[in-house]
PDB file of C-alpha atoms in Angstrom:
ATOM      1  CA  MET A 207      24.957  -0.379  -7.415  1.00 69.00           C
ATOM      2  CA  LEU A 208      25.104  -1.281 -11.109  1.00 76.00           C
ATOM      3  CA  ILE A 209      22.131  -3.378 -12.142  1.00 85.00           C
ATOM      4  CA  THR A 210      22.267  -4.909 -15.602  1.00 83.00           C
ATOM      5  CA  HIS A 211      19.201  -5.265 -17.806  1.00 82.00           C
ATOM      6  CA  ASP A 212      19.031  -9.015 -17.107  1.00 85.00           C
ATOM      7  CA  THR A 213      19.311  -8.560 -13.368  1.00 90.00           C
ATOM      8  CA  ARG A 214      16.580  -5.916 -13.432  1.00 92.00           C
ATOM      9  CA  CYS A 215      14.295  -8.200 -15.442  1.00 91.00           C
ATOM     10  CA  ALA A 216      14.970 -11.066 -13.021  1.00 94.00           C
ATOM     11  CA  LEU A 217      14.273  -8.796 -10.034  1.00 95.00           C
ATOM     12  CA  ASP A 218      10.994  -7.630 -11.560  1.00 96.00           C
ATOM     13  CA  THR A 219      10.079 -11.255 -12.229  1.00 97.00           C
ATOM     14  CA  VAL A 220      10.868 -12.481  -8.724  1.00 97.00           C
ATOM     15  CA  VAL A 221       8.965  -9.589  -7.127  1.00 97.00           C
ATOM     16  CA  ASP A 222       5.950 -10.228  -9.354  1.00 97.00           C
ATOM     17  CA  LEU A 223       6.167 -13.966  -8.641  1.00 98.00           C
ATOM     18  CA  VAL A 224       6.289 -13.457  -4.866  1.00 97.00           C
ATOM     19  CA  ASN A 225       3.362 -11.049  -5.144  1.00 96.00           C
ATOM     20  CA  THR A 226       1.198 -13.697  -6.862  1.00 96.00           C
ATOM     21  CA  ALA A 227       0.905 -15.534  -3.540  1.00 95.00           C
ATOM     22  CA  PRO A 228      -2.235 -14.895  -1.531  1.00 91.00           C
ATOM     23  CA  GLU A 229      -1.539 -12.467   1.317  1.00 81.00           C
ATOM     24  CA  ASP A 230      -3.868 -14.349   3.665  1.00 77.00           C
ATOM     25  CA  ASP A 231      -6.285 -17.287   3.722  1.00 76.00           C
ATOM     26  CA  ALA A 232      -9.117 -15.166   2.308  1.00 79.00           C
ATOM     27  CA  ALA A 233      -7.172 -13.948  -0.741  1.00 84.00           C
ATOM     28  CA  GLN A 234      -6.963 -15.773  -4.048  1.00 91.00           C
ATOM     29  CA  ASP A 235      -3.770 -17.152  -5.516  1.00 94.00           C
ATOM     30  CA  ALA A 236      -2.827 -15.127  -8.614  1.00 95.00           C
ATOM     31  CA  LEU A 237      -1.358 -18.327 -10.106  1.00 96.00           C
ATOM     32  CA  PRO A 238      -4.472 -20.492  -9.837  1.00 96.00           C
ATOM     33  CA  ASP A 239      -3.844 -22.653 -12.886  1.00 97.00           C
ATOM     34  CA  VAL A 240      -1.505 -23.479 -15.763  1.00 97.00           C
ATOM     35  CA  ALA A 241      -3.076 -20.778 -17.958  1.00 97.00           C
ATOM     36  CA  ALA A 242      -2.131 -18.141 -15.370  1.00 98.00           C
ATOM     37  CA  LEU A 243       1.405 -19.530 -15.266  1.00 98.00           C
ATOM     38  CA  GLU A 244       1.558 -19.363 -19.074  1.00 97.00           C
ATOM     39  CA  ASP A 245       0.460 -15.715 -18.906  1.00 97.00           C
ATOM     40  CA  PHE A 246       3.105 -15.005 -16.257  1.00 98.00           C
ATOM     41  CA  VAL A 247       5.804 -16.607 -18.414  1.00 97.00           C
ATOM     42  CA  GLN A 248       4.692 -14.676 -21.490  1.00 96.00           C
ATOM     43  CA  ASN A 249       4.315 -11.330 -19.673  1.00 96.00           C
ATOM     44  CA  HIS A 250       7.820 -11.641 -18.217  1.00 96.00           C
ATOM     45  CA  GLU A 251       9.302 -12.824 -21.527  1.00 91.00           C
ATOM     46  CA  ILE A 252      10.812 -15.900 -19.895  1.00 91.00           C
ATOM     47  CA  SER A 253      12.654 -17.589 -22.719  1.00 83.00           C
ATOM     48  CA  ASP A 254      13.369 -21.230 -23.464  1.00 81.00           C
ATOM     49  CA  VAL A 255      10.277 -22.599 -21.697  1.00 87.00           C
ATOM     50  CA  GLY A 256       8.431 -25.519 -23.220  1.00 87.00           C
ATOM     51  CA  VAL A 257       4.863 -26.654 -22.714  1.00 94.00           C
ATOM     52  CA  LEU A 258       3.773 -26.023 -19.120  1.00 96.00           C
ATOM     53  CA  SER A 259       1.915 -28.505 -16.938  1.00 97.00           C
ATOM     54  CA  GLU A 260       0.359 -28.914 -13.486  1.00 97.00           C
ATOM     55  CA  PHE A 261       3.754 -30.197 -12.331  1.00 97.00           C
ATOM     56  CA  ASP A 262       5.348 -26.900 -13.439  1.00 97.00           C
ATOM     57  CA  LEU A 263       2.644 -24.909 -11.644  1.00 98.00           C
ATOM     58  CA  SER A 264       3.254 -26.832  -8.418  1.00 97.00           C
ATOM     59  CA  ALA A 265       7.033 -26.422  -8.712  1.00 97.00           C
ATOM     60  CA  VAL A 266       6.765 -22.675  -9.386  1.00 98.00           C
ATOM     61  CA  ARG A 267       4.493 -22.231  -6.381  1.00 97.00           C
ATOM     62  CA  LYS A 268       7.079 -24.006  -4.210  1.00 97.00           C
ATOM     63  CA  ILE A 269       9.941 -21.782  -5.312  1.00 97.00           C
ATOM     64  CA  ARG A 270       7.658 -18.760  -4.934  1.00 97.00           C
ATOM     65  CA  GLY A 271       7.442 -19.586  -1.250  1.00 96.00           C
ATOM     66  CA  ARG A 272      11.203 -19.975  -1.064  1.00 97.00           C
ATOM     67  CA  PHE A 273      11.690 -16.579  -2.710  1.00 97.00           C
ATOM     68  CA  ALA A 274       9.233 -15.065  -0.229  1.00 96.00           C
ATOM     69  CA  ALA A 275      11.454 -16.431   2.547  1.00 96.00           C
ATOM     70  CA  VAL A 276      14.423 -14.531   1.057  1.00 97.00           C
ATOM     71  CA  PHE A 277      12.451 -11.262   1.316  1.00 96.00           C
ATOM     72  CA  ALA A 278      11.689 -12.130   4.957  1.00 95.00           C
ATOM     73  CA  ALA A 279      15.255 -13.181   5.825  1.00 96.00           C
ATOM     74  CA  PRO A 280      16.454 -11.376   8.960  1.00 95.00           C
ATOM     75  CA  ASP A 281      20.041 -10.946   7.779  1.00 95.00           C
ATOM     76  CA  PRO A 282      22.385 -11.548   4.818  1.00 95.00           C
ATOM     77  CA  ARG A 283      23.580 -14.910   6.185  1.00 95.00           C
ATOM     78  CA  ALA A 284      20.022 -16.258   6.287  1.00 96.00           C
ATOM     79  CA  ALA A 285      19.264 -14.811   2.833  1.00 96.00           C
ATOM     80  CA  ALA A 286      22.466 -16.343   1.442  1.00 96.00           C
ATOM     81  CA  ALA A 287      21.575 -19.792   2.780  1.00 97.00           C
ATOM     82  CA  LEU A 288      18.127 -19.612   1.188  1.00 97.00           C
ATOM     83  CA  ILE A 289      19.496 -18.368  -2.131  1.00 96.00           C
ATOM     84  CA  ASN A 290      22.268 -20.989  -2.156  1.00 95.00           C
ATOM     85  CA  ASP A 291      19.683 -23.745  -1.697  1.00 95.00           C
ATOM     86  CA  LEU A 292      17.492 -22.361  -4.487  1.00 94.00           C
ATOM     87  CA  VAL A 293      20.313 -21.964  -6.971  1.00 93.00           C
ATOM     88  CA  ALA A 294      21.924 -25.317  -6.154  1.00 93.00           C
ATOM     89  CA  ALA A 295      18.637 -27.184  -6.520  1.00 91.00           C
ATOM     90  CA  ALA A 296      18.128 -25.561  -9.930  1.00 91.00           C
ATOM     91  CA  GLY A 297      21.361 -27.031 -11.278  1.00 85.00           C
ATOM     92  CA  THR A 298      22.754 -23.654 -12.240  1.00 81.00           C
ATOM     93  CA  THR A 299      24.736 -23.674 -15.473  1.00 81.00           C
ATOM     94  CA  PRO A 300      25.948 -20.166 -16.385  1.00 87.00           C
ATOM     95  CA  ARG A 301      26.242 -19.544 -20.123  1.00 83.00           C
ATOM     96  CA  LEU A 302      26.552 -16.533 -22.390  1.00 89.00           C
ATOM     97  CA  THR A 303      23.798 -15.970 -24.913  1.00 84.00           C
ATOM     98  CA  ASP A 304      22.446 -13.300 -27.256  1.00 85.00           C
ATOM     99  CA  HIS A 305      18.868 -13.830 -28.307  1.00 78.00           C
ATOM    100  CA  ASP A 306      15.648 -12.009 -29.111  1.00 75.00           C
ATOM    101  CA  GLY A 307      17.471  -8.779 -29.951  1.00 78.00           C
ATOM    102  CA  TYR A 308      19.355  -8.573 -26.639  1.00 78.00           C
ATOM    103  CA  ASP A 309      23.108  -8.230 -26.559  1.00 83.00           C
ATOM    104  CA  TRP A 310      25.330 -10.732 -24.755  1.00 85.00           C
ATOM    105  CA  HIS A 311      24.111 -11.663 -21.312  1.00 82.00           C
ATOM    106  CA  VAL A 312      24.311 -14.578 -18.883  1.00 85.00           C
ATOM    107  CA  HIS A 313      21.630 -17.198 -18.374  1.00 83.00           C
ATOM    108  CA  TYR A 314      22.088 -19.249 -15.229  1.00 87.00           C
ATOM    109  CA  PHE A 315      19.639 -22.036 -16.020  1.00 86.00           C
ATOM    110  CA  ALA A 316      20.620 -25.172 -17.895  1.00 83.00           C
ATOM    111  CA  PRO A 317      19.307 -25.573 -21.449  1.00 82.00           C
ATOM    112  CA  GLY A 318      15.977 -27.395 -21.315  1.00 85.00           C
ATOM    113  CA  ALA A 319      15.472 -26.587 -17.621  1.00 89.00           C
ATOM    114  CA  SER A 320      11.962 -26.529 -16.211  1.00 93.00           C
ATOM    115  CA  VAL A 321      10.347 -23.139 -15.703  1.00 96.00           C
ATOM    116  CA  ALA A 322      10.795 -23.526 -11.921  1.00 96.00           C
ATOM    117  CA  ASP A 323      14.517 -24.242 -12.284  1.00 95.00           C
ATOM    118  CA  HIS A 324      14.810 -21.388 -14.783  1.00 93.00           C
ATOM    119  CA  LEU A 325      13.224 -18.970 -12.299  1.00 96.00           C
ATOM    120  CA  ALA A 326      15.184 -20.352  -9.335  1.00 96.00           C
ATOM    121  CA  ALA A 327      18.497 -19.976 -11.171  1.00 94.00           C
ATOM    122  CA  ASP A 328      18.053 -16.579 -12.855  1.00 93.00           C
ATOM    123  CA  CYS A 329      16.048 -14.895 -10.103  1.00 95.00           C
ATOM    124  CA  GLY A 330      18.139 -16.526  -7.392  1.00 95.00           C
ATOM    125  CA  MET A 331      21.302 -15.118  -8.937  1.00 94.00           C
ATOM    126  CA  ALA A 332      19.737 -11.646  -9.194  1.00 94.00           C
ATOM    127  CA  LEU A 333      18.955 -11.784  -5.470  1.00 96.00           C
ATOM    128  CA  ALA A 334      22.455 -13.139  -4.799  1.00 95.00           C
ATOM    129  CA  PHE A 335      23.981 -10.032  -6.374  1.00 93.00           C
ATOM    130  CA  PHE A 336      22.167  -7.914  -3.785  1.00 93.00           C
ATOM    131  CA  VAL A 337      23.479  -9.989  -0.895  1.00 94.00           C
ATOM    132  CA  VAL A 338      27.030  -9.903  -2.309  1.00 94.00           C
ATOM    133  CA  ALA A 339      26.819  -6.122  -2.695  1.00 93.00           C
ATOM    134  CA  GLY A 340      25.718  -5.755   0.937  1.00 93.00           C
ATOM    135  CA  GLU A 341      22.291  -4.557  -0.201  1.00 93.00           C
ATOM    136  CA  GLN A 342      20.034  -7.331   1.159  1.00 92.00           C
ATOM    137  CA  GLU A 343      18.014  -4.749   3.089  1.00 93.00           C
ATOM    138  CA  ARG A 344      16.746  -3.445  -0.257  1.00 94.00           C
ATOM    139  CA  LEU A 345      14.637  -6.614  -0.575  1.00 95.00           C
ATOM    140  CA  ARG A 346      11.573  -5.417   1.306  1.00 93.00           C
ATOM    141  CA  ARG A 347       7.907  -5.794   2.061  1.00 93.00           C
ATOM    142  CA  CYS A 348       5.492  -2.872   1.908  1.00 92.00           C
ATOM    143  CA  GLU A 349       5.098  -1.119   5.267  1.00 89.00           C
ATOM    144  CA  ALA A 350       1.421  -0.301   4.742  1.00 87.00           C
ATOM    145  CA  PRO A 351      -0.532  -2.184   7.426  1.00 84.00           C
ATOM    146  CA  ASP A 352      -2.934  -3.757   4.926  1.00 82.00           C
ATOM    147  CA  CYS A 353      -0.286  -4.633   2.327  1.00 87.00           C
ATOM    148  CA  ARG A 354       2.681  -6.980   2.473  1.00 86.00           C
ATOM    149  CA  ARG A 355       3.694  -6.907  -1.206  1.00 92.00           C
ATOM    150  CA  ALA A 356       7.354  -7.482  -1.969  1.00 95.00           C
ATOM    151  CA  PHE A 357       9.493  -4.903  -3.754  1.00 94.00           C
ATOM    152  CA  VAL A 358      13.134  -4.026  -4.338  1.00 94.00           C
ATOM    153  CA  ASP A 359      14.097  -0.594  -3.044  1.00 94.00           C
ATOM    154  CA  LEU A 360      16.222   0.908  -5.793  1.00 92.00           C
ATOM    155  CA  SER A 361      16.067   4.435  -4.378  1.00 90.00           C
ATOM    156  CA  ARG A 362      19.411   6.161  -4.000  1.00 89.00           C
ATOM    157  CA  ASN A 363      19.121   6.558  -0.232  1.00 89.00           C
ATOM    158  CA  ARG A 364      17.319   3.262   0.513  1.00 89.00           C
ATOM    159  CA  SER A 365      14.263   5.144   1.796  1.00 88.00           C
ATOM    160  CA  ARG A 366      11.390   3.510  -0.081  1.00 89.00           C
ATOM    161  CA  ARG A 367       8.800   2.138   2.352  1.00 88.00           C
ATOM    162  CA  TYR A 368       5.831   1.231   0.160  1.00 88.00           C
ATOM    163  CA  CYS A 369       5.358  -1.058  -2.814  1.00 88.00           C
ATOM    164  CA  ASP A 370       3.697   1.823  -4.652  1.00 81.00           C
ATOM    165  CA  SER A 371       3.798   5.406  -3.420  1.00 66.00           C
ATOM    166  CA  ARG A 372       0.693   6.279  -5.468  1.00 71.00           C
ATOM    167  CA  THR A 373      -1.454   3.698  -3.697  1.00 74.00           C
ATOM    168  CA  CYS A 374      -0.119   2.453  -0.371  1.00 82.00           C
ATOM    169  CA  GLY A 375       2.040   5.477   0.417  1.00 69.00           C
ATOM    170  CA  ASN A 376      -0.546   8.031  -0.632  1.00 66.00           C
ATOM    171  CA  ARG A 377      -3.334   6.222   1.229  1.00 66.00           C
ATOM    172  CA  LEU A 378      -1.332   6.304   4.486  1.00 62.00           C
ATOM    173  CA  HIS A 379      -0.328   9.937   4.024  1.00 63.00           C
ATOM    174  CA  VAL A 380      -3.949  10.945   3.442  1.00 66.00           C
ATOM    175  CA  ALA A 381      -5.075   8.968   6.508  1.00 64.00           C
ATOM    176  CA  ALA A 382      -2.406  10.659   8.644  1.00 64.00           C
ATOM    177  CA  TYR A 383      -3.415  14.072   7.294  1.00 64.00           C
ATOM    178  CA  ARG A 384      -7.073  13.433   8.096  1.00 70.00           C
ATOM    179  CA  ALA A 385      -6.192  12.231  11.588  1.00 67.00           C
ATOM    180  CA  ARG A 386      -4.168  15.411  12.230  1.00 75.00           C
ATOM    181  CA  ARG A 387      -7.037  17.593  10.930  1.00 76.00           C
ATOM    182  CA  LYS A 388      -9.552  15.735  13.085  1.00 74.00           C
ATOM    183  CA  GLU A 389      -7.341  16.092  16.153  1.00 77.00           C
ATOM    184  CA  ALA A 390      -6.785  19.821  15.489  1.00 78.00           C
ATOM    185  CA  ALA A 391     -10.513  20.383  15.047  1.00 80.00           C
ATOM    186  CA  GLY A 392     -11.259  18.213  18.014  1.00 69.00           C
TER     187      GLY A 392
END
């Protein structure tokens, strides 16, 4: 599957956005205030965003939940319905642009769109490309029992199971190894 630079950036952004949500009632929201949203926008180099407000924070949190639903969708039809709603509500307006040293690429958000509509349009279209390509199953949640972080499996054979093999994957492999050793010594 060919993934353009813009699509990859949008995928990274949507995964990071979904992962800002608290995993349970005891966890903190990683987007607690407008300053955190400003940092998120800056860190992800989201262009054409004006001054952010509490309204923007609330709107971004709402679409974050809708993106999380796409990662949990049981099949491509359900994912497509969710993505269609997101993109339609954002007032998608595809346009070619070349800015900030990047060659020609497509922005899907309308000029002057809110940050929530910007994210819904660009990230929604990136997710749509996966559904169209028959690759919706690559939109996953970590299989570690104590982690439900979202990720996009870009491995050649679609075999990635953990959000990060160095943390979640390694931790589970070490636990399994110790359990086998304990049982053998037992």
